[in-house]
Each structure stands twice: as structure tokens, then as C-alpha cells.
Coordinates of C-alpha atoms in Angstrom, one line a residue:
Chain A
M1 CA -110.4 139.0 141.1
I2 CA -108.4 136.3 139.3
H3 CA -107.4 136.7 135.7
V4 CA -105.4 133.9 134.0
E5 CA -104.4 134.1 130.4
N6 CA -102.7 131.3 128.5
L7 CA -100.9 129.9 131.5
T8 CA -98.4 127.2 130.7
K9 CA -96.2 125.2 133.0
R10 CA -93.6 122.7 131.9
Y11 CA -91.6 120.3 134.0
G12 CA -88.9 119.3 131.6
A13 CA -90.6 117.5 128.8
F14 CA -93.9 117.2 130.7
T15 CA -96.5 119.9 130.2
A16 CA -98.5 120.2 133.4
L17 CA -100.5 123.2 132.2
D18 CA -101.2 123.9 128.6
G19 CA -102.5 127.4 127.8
V20 CA -105.0 127.6 130.7
S21 CA -107.2 130.7 130.7
F22 CA -110.0 131.6 133.1
H23 CA -111.5 134.5 135.0
V24 CA -112.9 134.5 138.5
P25 CA -115.1 137.5 139.4
A26 CA -114.9 138.9 143.0
G27 CA -117.2 137.4 145.5
R28 CA -117.6 134.0 143.8
V29 CA -116.8 130.6 145.1
M30 CA -115.1 128.9 142.2
G31 CA -114.7 125.1 142.3
F32 CA -111.6 124.0 140.5
L33 CA -112.2 120.4 139.6
G34 CA -110.0 117.8 138.0
A35 CA -108.7 114.3 138.4
N36 CA -105.4 113.7 140.1
G37 CA -102.6 114.9 137.9
A38 CA -104.9 117.2 135.9
G39 CA -103.0 120.4 136.9
K40 CA -105.0 121.8 139.8
T41 CA -102.2 122.0 142.3
T42 CA -99.8 123.4 139.7
T43 CA -102.3 126.2 138.9
L44 CA -102.8 127.0 142.6
R45 CA -99.1 127.1 143.3
I46 CA -98.6 129.6 140.5
L47 CA -101.5 131.7 141.7
S48 CA -100.1 131.6 145.3
C49 CA -96.7 132.8 144.0
Y50 CA -94.9 129.6 145.1
M51 CA -93.6 129.1 141.6
P52 CA -93.8 131.0 138.3
P53 CA -95.4 129.8 135.1
S54 CA -93.3 128.8 132.1
S55 CA -95.3 131.2 130.0
G56 CA -98.6 133.1 130.1
M57 CA -99.8 135.5 132.8
A58 CA -101.9 135.4 135.9
S59 CA -103.0 138.3 138.0
I60 CA -104.9 138.7 141.3
G61 CA -106.7 141.9 142.1
G62 CA -104.9 143.5 139.2
F63 CA -101.4 142.5 140.4
D64 CA -99.2 140.1 138.4
V65 CA -98.3 137.0 140.3
V66 CA -94.7 137.2 139.0
R67 CA -93.9 140.9 138.9
A68 CA -95.9 142.0 142.0
S69 CA -95.8 138.8 144.1
D70 CA -95.6 140.7 147.4
E71 CA -98.8 142.5 146.7
V72 CA -100.5 139.3 145.5
R73 CA -99.4 137.4 148.6
M74 CA -100.9 140.1 150.8
L75 CA -104.2 139.6 148.9
I76 CA -104.4 135.8 149.2
G77 CA -104.8 133.2 151.9
Y78 CA -103.5 129.9 150.7
M79 CA -103.9 126.4 152.2
P80 CA -101.9 123.7 150.5
E81 CA -103.3 120.2 150.2
S82 CA -101.2 118.6 152.9
V83 CA -101.8 121.5 155.4
P84 CA -98.2 121.8 156.5
L85 CA -98.0 123.3 160.0
Y86 CA -95.3 123.6 162.6
G87 CA -96.1 120.7 165.0
D88 CA -93.9 122.1 167.8
M89 CA -96.1 125.3 168.1
R90 CA -99.3 125.7 169.9
V91 CA -102.4 126.8 167.9
L92 CA -102.5 130.3 169.3
E93 CA -98.8 130.8 169.1
Y94 CA -98.8 129.6 165.5
L95 CA -101.6 131.8 164.4
R96 CA -100.0 134.9 166.0
F97 CA -96.7 134.0 164.3
R98 CA -98.4 133.7 160.9
A99 CA -100.4 136.9 161.4
R100 CA -97.2 138.8 162.1
L101 CA -95.5 137.2 159.1
K102 CA -98.4 138.3 156.9
G103 CA -98.0 141.9 158.0
V104 CA -100.7 142.2 160.6
S105 CA -99.4 144.9 163.0
S106 CA -98.6 143.9 166.6
R107 CA -101.6 145.9 167.8
D108 CA -104.0 144.1 165.5
V109 CA -102.7 140.6 166.0
G110 CA -104.7 139.8 169.1
P111 CA -108.1 140.7 167.6
A112 CA -107.2 139.1 164.2
V113 CA -106.3 135.8 165.8
A114 CA -109.3 135.9 168.2
R115 CA -111.5 136.4 165.1
V116 CA -110.2 133.4 163.2
I117 CA -110.2 131.2 166.3
A118 CA -113.8 131.9 166.7
K119 CA -114.6 131.5 163.1
C120 CA -112.8 128.2 162.8
H121 CA -114.1 126.9 166.2
L122 CA -110.6 126.5 167.6
G123 CA -111.3 128.0 171.0
E124 CA -110.9 124.8 172.9
K125 CA -107.8 123.8 171.1
Q126 CA -105.9 127.2 171.1
R127 CA -103.4 126.0 173.7
T128 CA -102.9 122.6 172.2
L129 CA -99.7 121.6 170.4
I130 CA -100.4 121.3 166.7
R131 CA -98.8 117.9 166.5
A132 CA -101.5 116.7 168.9
L133 CA -104.4 117.8 166.8
S134 CA -106.6 115.5 164.6
K135 CA -106.6 115.8 160.9
G136 CA -109.8 117.8 160.9
Q137 CA -108.5 120.1 163.5
R138 CA -105.3 120.7 161.6
Q139 CA -107.4 121.5 158.6
R140 CA -109.3 124.1 160.6
V141 CA -105.9 125.6 161.8
G142 CA -104.9 125.7 158.1
I143 CA -108.0 127.6 157.2
A144 CA -107.6 129.9 160.2
D145 CA -104.0 130.6 159.0
A146 CA -105.2 131.4 155.5
L147 CA -107.8 133.8 156.9
V148 CA -105.8 135.5 159.6
H149 CA -104.8 138.6 157.6
D150 CA -108.3 138.9 156.2
P151 CA -107.4 138.2 152.6
K152 CA -109.6 139.1 149.7
L153 CA -109.1 135.7 148.0
L154 CA -108.9 132.3 149.7
I155 CA -107.2 129.5 147.7
L156 CA -107.9 126.1 149.3
D157 CA -106.3 123.0 147.8
E158 CA -108.4 119.9 148.6
P159 CA -109.5 121.2 152.0
T160 CA -111.5 118.1 152.8
S161 CA -109.2 115.4 151.5
G162 CA -108.5 112.7 153.9
L163 CA -111.2 113.7 156.4
D164 CA -113.9 111.4 157.7
P165 CA -117.6 112.3 156.8
D166 CA -118.2 114.3 160.1
Q167 CA -115.0 116.4 159.6
R168 CA -115.8 116.9 156.0
I169 CA -119.2 118.3 156.7
E170 CA -117.7 120.6 159.4
V171 CA -115.0 122.0 157.0
R172 CA -117.6 122.3 154.3
K173 CA -119.9 124.4 156.5
M174 CA -117.0 126.6 157.4
I175 CA -116.2 127.3 153.7
E176 CA -119.9 128.0 153.1
D177 CA -119.8 130.6 155.9
L178 CA -116.7 132.2 154.4
A179 CA -118.3 132.4 150.9
G180 CA -120.1 135.7 151.6
E181 CA -117.0 137.5 152.8
H182 CA -114.2 136.3 150.5
T183 CA -113.7 135.2 146.9
V184 CA -112.8 131.5 147.2
L185 CA -111.0 129.3 144.7
L186 CA -111.5 125.7 145.9
S187 CA -109.7 122.8 144.4
T188 CA -111.4 119.4 144.9
H189 CA -112.1 116.2 143.2
I190 CA -115.2 115.5 145.4
L191 CA -117.9 116.5 142.9
P192 CA -121.0 116.6 145.2
E193 CA -119.0 118.8 147.5
A194 CA -118.3 121.3 144.7
E195 CA -121.9 121.2 143.7
A196 CA -123.0 122.0 147.2
I197 CA -120.5 124.8 148.0
C198 CA -119.5 126.5 144.7
S199 CA -121.3 129.1 142.6
D200 CA -119.2 128.2 139.6
V201 CA -116.9 125.4 138.5
L202 CA -113.9 125.1 136.3
I203 CA -112.9 121.6 135.1
I204 CA -109.3 121.1 134.2
H205 CA -108.3 118.0 132.3
K206 CA -104.8 117.1 131.1
G207 CA -103.6 120.6 131.8
R208 CA -106.4 122.3 129.9
I209 CA -109.6 123.9 130.9
A210 CA -112.3 121.5 129.7
A211 CA -115.4 123.3 131.0
S212 CA -116.3 126.5 132.9
T213 CA -119.8 127.0 134.0
P214 CA -122.0 128.3 136.8
V215 CA -123.2 125.3 139.0
A216 CA -126.8 126.4 138.5
D217 CA -126.5 125.9 134.8
V218 CA -125.2 122.3 135.1
G219 CA -128.5 121.0 136.5
T220 CA -130.5 122.7 133.8
K221 CA -129.0 120.7 131.0
E222 CA -131.1 117.7 130.2
R223 CA -130.0 114.2 129.1
W224 CA -132.0 111.5 127.5
R225 CA -131.6 107.9 128.8
V226 CA -132.6 105.0 126.6
R227 CA -132.7 101.3 127.7
M228 CA -133.1 98.7 124.9
S229 CA -133.4 95.0 125.3
A230 CA -132.2 92.6 122.6
T231 CA -135.2 90.3 122.8
G232 CA -135.7 90.2 119.0
S233 CA -134.3 87.6 116.7
A234 CA -130.9 86.0 117.2
A235 CA -129.6 88.0 114.2
A236 CA -130.8 91.2 115.9
Q237 CA -129.1 90.3 119.1
Q238 CA -125.8 89.9 117.3
A239 CA -126.2 93.1 115.3
L240 CA -125.6 95.3 118.3
P241 CA -122.4 95.3 120.4
A242 CA -122.8 94.1 124.0
S243 CA -122.3 97.6 125.4
E244 CA -125.4 98.9 123.7
H245 CA -127.6 96.2 125.0
D246 CA -128.3 97.9 128.3
E247 CA -128.5 101.7 128.3
A248 CA -127.2 104.8 126.7
T249 CA -127.5 108.5 127.4
F250 CA -127.7 111.3 124.9
D251 CA -127.5 115.1 125.1
S252 CA -130.5 115.6 122.8
A253 CA -133.9 114.0 122.2
D254 CA -133.2 113.7 118.5
E255 CA -130.1 111.6 119.1
A256 CA -131.9 109.4 121.5
M257 CA -134.8 108.9 119.1
R258 CA -132.4 107.9 116.3
H259 CA -130.9 105.4 118.6
V260 CA -134.3 103.9 119.5
Q261 CA -135.3 103.7 115.8
R262 CA -132.1 102.0 114.9
G263 CA -132.7 99.5 117.7
L264 CA -136.3 98.8 116.8
Q265 CA -135.3 98.3 113.1
Q266 CA -132.9 95.7 114.3
G267 CA -135.5 93.9 116.3
Q268 CA -134.8 95.1 119.8
S269 CA -137.5 96.3 122.2
L270 CA -137.6 99.6 124.0
V271 CA -137.5 99.1 127.8
E272 CA -137.1 102.7 129.0
F273 CA -137.0 106.2 127.4
G274 CA -136.6 109.0 129.9
R275 CA -135.4 112.5 130.5
Q276 CA -132.9 113.2 133.3
R277 CA -131.1 116.3 134.6
R278 CA -127.4 116.2 134.2
N279 CA -125.4 116.8 137.4
L280 CA -121.7 117.8 137.8
E281 CA -120.6 114.2 138.0
D282 CA -122.2 113.5 134.6
L283 CA -120.5 116.6 133.2
F284 CA -117.1 115.6 134.6
M285 CA -117.4 112.0 133.5
S286 CA -118.4 113.0 130.0
I287 CA -115.3 115.1 129.8
V288 CA -113.1 112.4 131.1
A289 CA -114.7 109.8 128.8
E290 CA -114.4 112.0 125.8
R291 CA -110.8 113.0 126.3
G292 CA -109.3 110.0 128.2
T293 CA -107.9 109.8 131.7
P294 CA -105.0 112.0 132.7
S295 CA -101.6 110.5 132.0
Chain B
M1 CA -87.6 144.0 158.7
T2 CA -90.4 143.1 161.1
K3 CA -91.1 139.9 159.2
L4 CA -87.4 139.0 159.3
L5 CA -87.4 139.5 163.1
V6 CA -90.6 137.5 163.5
L7 CA -89.2 134.6 161.5
T8 CA -85.9 134.8 163.3
G9 CA -87.7 134.7 166.6
R10 CA -89.6 131.6 165.5
E11 CA -86.3 130.0 164.5
W12 CA -84.7 130.9 167.8
R13 CA -87.6 129.5 169.7
A14 CA -87.6 126.3 167.6
H15 CA -83.9 125.8 168.6
A16 CA -84.4 126.8 172.2
Y17 CA -87.4 124.5 172.8
A18 CA -85.7 121.5 171.2
P19 CA -84.0 119.4 174.0
G20 CA -81.5 118.3 171.4
T21 CA -80.1 121.8 171.2
W22 CA -79.3 122.0 174.9
I23 CA -77.9 118.4 174.9
L24 CA -75.7 119.4 172.1
L25 CA -74.7 122.6 173.7
G26 CA -74.1 120.9 177.1
L27 CA -71.9 118.3 175.4
A28 CA -69.9 121.0 173.6
W29 CA -69.4 123.0 176.7
F30 CA -68.5 119.8 178.7
W31 CA -66.0 118.8 176.1
I32 CA -64.2 122.2 176.0
A33 CA -64.3 122.5 179.8
A34 CA -62.9 119.0 180.1
M35 CA -60.1 119.8 177.6
Y36 CA -59.3 122.9 179.7
C37 CA -59.3 121.0 183.0
W38 CA -57.4 117.9 181.9
Q39 CA -55.1 119.1 179.2
V40 CA -54.5 122.8 179.6
L41 CA -54.5 123.4 183.4
P42 CA -52.1 120.6 184.3
T43 CA -49.5 122.0 181.8
T44 CA -49.8 125.7 182.5
G45 CA -51.8 126.2 185.7
H46 CA -53.8 129.4 185.8
G47 CA -50.7 131.4 185.3
D48 CA -50.4 131.3 181.6
L49 CA -53.8 132.5 180.6
Q50 CA -52.6 133.5 177.2
Y51 CA -51.8 129.9 176.4
M52 CA -55.0 128.8 177.9
L53 CA -57.0 131.2 175.8
W54 CA -55.3 130.0 172.7
Q55 CA -56.0 126.4 173.5
V56 CA -59.6 126.9 174.4
S57 CA -60.2 129.0 171.3
L58 CA -58.8 126.3 169.1
H59 CA -60.8 123.6 170.8
T60 CA -63.9 125.7 170.4
A61 CA -63.3 126.3 166.7
N62 CA -62.7 122.6 166.0
L63 CA -65.8 121.6 167.9
Q64 CA -67.8 124.1 165.8
I65 CA -67.0 121.9 162.8
L66 CA -69.1 119.1 164.4
F67 CA -71.6 121.2 166.4
V68 CA -72.8 123.7 163.7
P69 CA -73.8 121.2 161.0
M70 CA -75.8 119.3 163.6
L71 CA -77.5 122.6 164.5
T72 CA -78.2 123.7 160.9
M73 CA -79.1 120.4 159.3
R74 CA -82.8 120.7 159.8
T75 CA -83.2 124.4 159.0
I76 CA -84.3 124.1 155.3
A77 CA -84.3 120.3 154.8
E78 CA -87.0 119.8 157.4
E79 CA -89.1 122.6 155.9
R80 CA -88.9 121.0 152.5
R81 CA -89.7 117.5 153.9
T82 CA -92.8 118.6 155.8
G83 CA -94.0 121.0 153.2
T84 CA -93.9 124.0 155.6
L85 CA -91.6 125.7 153.1
E86 CA -94.7 126.2 150.8
M87 CA -96.5 128.0 153.7
L88 CA -93.4 130.2 154.3
A89 CA -92.8 130.9 150.6
T90 CA -96.5 131.9 149.9
A91 CA -96.5 134.3 152.8
P92 CA -95.4 137.9 151.9
I93 CA -91.8 137.2 152.7
R94 CA -88.8 137.0 150.4
D95 CA -86.6 133.9 150.0
H96 CA -83.5 135.8 151.2
E97 CA -85.4 136.7 154.4
I98 CA -86.2 133.1 155.0
I99 CA -82.5 132.1 154.6
L100 CA -81.4 135.0 156.7
A101 CA -83.8 134.1 159.5
K102 CA -82.7 130.5 159.5
F103 CA -79.1 131.7 159.6
L104 CA -79.6 134.2 162.5
G105 CA -81.6 131.7 164.6
A106 CA -78.9 129.0 164.3
L107 CA -76.1 131.6 164.8
A108 CA -77.6 132.7 168.1
V109 CA -77.2 129.1 169.4
A110 CA -73.7 128.8 167.9
G111 CA -73.0 132.2 169.5
I112 CA -73.9 130.8 172.9
M113 CA -71.5 128.0 172.4
T114 CA -68.6 130.5 171.9
L115 CA -69.5 132.1 175.2
I116 CA -67.6 129.2 176.8
V117 CA -64.4 131.1 176.1
P118 CA -65.0 134.3 178.2
F119 CA -66.8 132.0 180.8
L120 CA -63.8 129.9 181.4
L121 CA -61.6 133.1 181.6
V122 CA -64.0 134.5 184.2
L123 CA -63.6 131.2 186.2
A124 CA -59.9 131.6 185.9
V125 CA -60.2 135.1 187.5
F126 CA -62.0 133.6 190.4
A127 CA -59.2 131.0 190.7
G128 CA -56.7 133.9 191.0
G129 CA -55.6 134.6 187.4
E130 CA -55.4 138.0 185.8
P131 CA -56.4 137.6 182.2
D132 CA -55.8 140.3 179.5
W133 CA -59.4 141.0 178.4
G134 CA -58.3 142.3 175.0
P135 CA -57.4 138.9 173.6
V136 CA -60.5 137.4 175.1
L137 CA -62.6 139.9 173.2
S138 CA -60.6 139.4 169.9
A139 CA -60.8 135.6 170.3
S140 CA -64.6 135.8 170.9
I141 CA -65.0 137.9 167.8
A142 CA -63.0 135.5 165.7
L143 CA -65.0 132.5 167.0
L144 CA -68.2 134.3 166.3
G145 CA -66.9 134.9 162.7
T146 CA -66.0 131.2 162.3
A147 CA -69.5 130.3 163.7
A148 CA -71.1 132.6 161.1
V149 CA -69.2 131.1 158.2
L150 CA -69.9 127.5 159.3
T151 CA -73.6 128.3 160.0
A152 CA -74.0 129.8 156.6
L153 CA -72.3 126.7 155.1
G154 CA -74.6 124.5 157.1
V155 CA -77.8 126.4 156.0
L156 CA -76.5 126.0 152.4
A157 CA -76.1 122.3 152.9
S158 CA -79.5 122.1 154.4
S159 CA -81.0 123.9 151.4
L160 CA -79.7 121.3 149.0
T161 CA -81.7 118.3 150.2
H162 CA -85.0 117.1 151.8
N163 CA -83.1 114.8 154.1
Q164 CA -81.8 116.4 157.2
L165 CA -79.3 113.6 158.0
L166 CA -77.9 114.0 154.5
A167 CA -77.8 117.7 155.1
G168 CA -75.9 117.2 158.4
F169 CA -73.4 114.9 156.7
L170 CA -72.9 117.3 153.8
G171 CA -72.5 120.2 156.2
L172 CA -69.9 118.3 158.2
I173 CA -67.9 117.4 155.1
L174 CA -68.1 121.0 153.7
S175 CA -67.2 122.5 157.1
F176 CA -64.3 120.1 157.7
G177 CA -63.0 120.8 154.1
F178 CA -63.3 124.5 154.5
M179 CA -61.5 124.6 157.8
Y180 CA -58.7 122.1 157.0
L181 CA -58.2 122.6 153.3
P182 CA -55.6 125.3 153.9
R183 CA -53.6 122.9 156.1
V184 CA -53.5 120.0 153.7
V185 CA -52.3 121.8 150.5
P186 CA -48.8 120.4 149.8
A187 CA -46.0 122.9 150.6
D188 CA -44.6 122.8 147.0
W189 CA -47.9 124.1 145.6
E190 CA -46.9 127.6 146.6
T191 CA -49.5 129.6 144.7
L192 CA -52.4 127.6 145.9
Q193 CA -51.1 127.5 149.4
E194 CA -50.8 131.3 149.4
V195 CA -54.4 131.6 148.2
V196 CA -55.9 129.2 150.7
A197 CA -53.7 130.4 153.6
S198 CA -55.4 133.7 153.4
G199 CA -58.7 131.9 154.2
D200 CA -57.3 129.7 157.0
L201 CA -60.0 130.2 159.7
L202 CA -58.0 128.2 162.3
Q203 CA -55.0 130.5 161.7
Q204 CA -57.3 133.5 162.1
V205 CA -58.6 132.2 165.5
E206 CA -55.0 131.6 166.6
E207 CA -54.0 135.1 165.7
S208 CA -57.1 136.6 167.4
A209 CA -56.3 134.6 170.6
R210 CA -53.1 136.6 170.7
G211 CA -55.0 139.8 170.7
L212 CA -55.0 140.6 167.0
I213 CA -58.1 142.1 165.5
D214 CA -57.4 141.9 161.8
L215 CA -60.0 143.7 159.6
T216 CA -58.9 141.6 156.7
N217 CA -59.9 138.4 158.6
I218 CA -63.2 139.9 159.6
S219 CA -63.9 141.0 156.1
F220 CA -63.1 137.5 154.8
Q221 CA -65.4 135.9 157.3
L222 CA -68.2 138.3 156.5
G223 CA -67.6 137.8 152.8
M224 CA -67.7 134.0 153.0
T225 CA -70.8 134.1 155.2
A226 CA -72.6 136.4 152.6
L227 CA -71.5 134.2 149.7
F228 CA -72.8 131.0 151.3
L229 CA -76.1 132.6 152.2
F230 CA -76.4 133.9 148.6
F231 CA -75.9 130.3 147.3
A232 CA -78.5 129.1 149.9
T233 CA -81.0 131.6 148.6
R234 CA -80.3 130.6 145.0
S235 CA -80.8 127.0 146.1
L236 CA -84.2 127.9 147.6
E237 CA -85.1 129.6 144.4
T238 CA -84.6 126.5 142.3
R239 CA -88.3 125.6 142.7
K240 CA -88.9 128.6 140.4
W241 CA -86.5 127.5 137.8
I242 CA -88.0 124.0 137.1

């Protein structure tokens, strides 16, 4: 569904995206993860045809986002991070307007709007002015807007940011419901959320793709945790830096064993040696720790 | 075409539902009617309808300099500020259609303002006058042309900034400059004066109020409108150039 090859975006001297390549098959829910400033929104803006890349190519459903942007925009439903809506319109009026703008014929507008109102649970609010809605309700209107022309691909930029826990769960459920019917590209920096909703994750860091993996595979990777205590001689206590006094985690058992042996030789005692499954947060943090925080 | 109509309809409704539009329109009509009652009528009575038409048309054209930038200042600037431009630009609609819809929506309101001219003439008929409807028509066409040029200029000003007040101020300066530049060029700068005189919109309104429909004037107004809309579209496209 999405094919991105060597995508680069420069803002003057600053390179926001640096040769990003990835592929999202149809029917998947892809989590697009990264810290603030990592390049998520820039990527989504290019995919939604809001702005072109400096170089590289991106295509959606076989259409190039620059050369065939009309076709691409018909295929996608996009919700930007801030969910910008016209506050002076009522929900029903707004969705009808957006449906017509997205090419839904006047005959089909009624059923299309009724469908998304039901799907996004906006029935009670359909005659309310948008400016009077809560943040969570606005978020639902944004998703209804993205869905109203029944797009093949949904691009959602931080759909749960700024919501309270109840609203977050509500929006998350809605996205889970959509997953079976649409390909979804979901940007977020809330990792447990991505783990719960997404079938695959892409991690972008400093404008580059740092990892791409099915969520199911993340949990199968094991890590080894070692806790050592410097209870040996004074010389032994001084031999290890303070950061190694408590605990360390390793990707392989061999590495962990080497660490234990080194500690024992230096007079430390082993407090804990255990195996743990790595979650998305561990993967993300290891990438950030390895490559530094985004500038 | 359907999308352009849908977006134009939204723009028109946004203007029509905003109380500010009607307050502005009411003030403009009141001002022109007041000028008519207190300045024109006492000097001519209802007898000299030709003079009355000339005066009312000039007042309307001058008031457009103030009215139109206030009407157009929010068109693009507000969309940029609130982020709704991103929603528009990622829908399957072209940038020039967005600009054209903004222009047509605002022009519809500016057009209502120019209706004051035939309206006052109709009132004059009820008061016993017998106006010549030809000049009324030509003056209305010229005023619509002026409104189109100033609306396009206002949309251009609005496309240059996120701040609608700044857009309004910029639109005002540009409109004032465009309307009055031909009248402030020193007489001894003959070549420049000849060039700018051909674009003297106030002069064109005065000629039209005498019953002249000059195709050159109409072409000039259409040309300038298209040029400003083109620049506004290019300004909207700057997000793609960064």
C-alpha cells in the first residue's frame, strides 16, 4: 500500500528526513514511532501530499505522491496532529462538507456521513457546533472526517495526544475497530498504545528508520538482566564504575555471563541473574540510548 | 468544478454567518446612504441623478478600499493559523481552487455592498426621479470590477501571513496604493503617469458612471484580478518550496 524509497526532506540546512525507506503492505496497522522531532510528522505530511520531499520517492496504492497527488489524496484519509476543524460549523454540516470536497457524490453523502457518525459514536453530537466539543470529541470528528470517503489508507498523526485516559481508550478502541477494514499508518510516541494496536512498528530516529519489525517479534526477543553487588573488598568496589554497581541488561546470555565472571573476579557478588522478554519500550530506549536523543 | 462550488459555498456561509460581515456591510451602506442624503441631495435634489450616480459610485469605490481588506483578511491567514489549511490541502483539491473559492466567497459579499448603487437609484425613482438605467448598469459593472481587483489583492495579502490583523493592514496599504498611485504620480513624470493612468480604477468608475462601458477597462480589471490570484496561489504553494 505504501512504498517509500530513500525519502529525504531538508528545511534549509536542517535535514528532517535522511534517506528513509519502508514498505507497508495493505491491511496492516503500522505504528510509526519516534521521539518528538524525529521526523514522523514530516513523513506523514509528505505521504498526505501536503508537501513534497526534497528527494526520493513515495507512492501509495501505486500512485506517486508528487506526480499523482490527486489520486493519492482520494486514497487516503489524513488526520493531522492538532485536528484542525472549522469551529463555526456543526458536526453534521462539517462532515457533509468534507465528504463533498473529497468527491463523494451528492446522492452518497447522506449514507457516507451517517456511516462515519455511527462508527465514531457522534450521533448525539451531530448538531453541536465543533467549537463546543471536548478534545476527545474533536478527535472523533477528525477520524470521522478521515473516514468519510472510505479511504483505503488512514494516516493518523498522534491521534491520542492530549487526551485523558478515558478518551484515549475510546479513540484506541475506535482505531482497533478500523484495523480490519483499512490499512492504517499511525504515528505515536505512546509505546504501550502502539504495542496494543499495531501489527507492525517502524521506529524513526533523527530522520532515519532505526527499526522495522512486526510487534509480535518484539516480545520474542529475550534480554538478560544481571544485578551485582559490590560487597567484596574495598579495592573491588572501586574497580567498577558506580553505574555498574546495580544492574545491567544484555541481548545475549554469553554477554551477561562474561559480565558476571568479570564482576566475580573483582570480588563482587551476584544478586540476580534473570531472563526477561524485551518490550517495545526496551527496543525504543535501546535505539535512543545507542544513537542519542534527537536534536 | 463541484469541489470549487462546495468550497465557495462554505466560504460564503462562513461570511454570511459571521455577525461581523453584516455589521461591516451595514456600516458601509449607512455611510454611503448618509453621504447621499447629507452631501449629494442638498446640492442637486433628485433632479440631477447623473451627478448623484457619479458621487455614490465614487463613495462606494473609496469605501471598498477599507471594506474589502477587512473582509478578506481572514481568508487564508486564519486557515494558516488554525491549521485547517492542512486539512484543505490534503483533500483532493488544488491550491488554485482553494484561492478561487476564497476569492469568490468574499467577492459575493463585496458584490452585495455595490448593490447600494442601484438600490439608491430605485429609491430615487420612488421619490419622483427618472434615472437613466444604462449608467446605473455600467457603474455597477465597474464597481464589481473594482471589488474583484481589491478582493484578489486582499486574498493575496492574507496568503502572505498567519496573522489576520497584519493581513488586513497589508491589504489596506496595498489597496490604497493601487487605487491612489495613479493620482499621486507627479505631473512632470509623463511616461510613468501615462502608464499608471491607464490603470486608474477611480477614473474607470467615474467614466462608467457616465454610461461608458469600456472593454479595455474591464480587461484591465479582469487581468489584475487574475494576476493577484495567481500570486496568491504561488504564495500558498510556498509550503512546497521549503
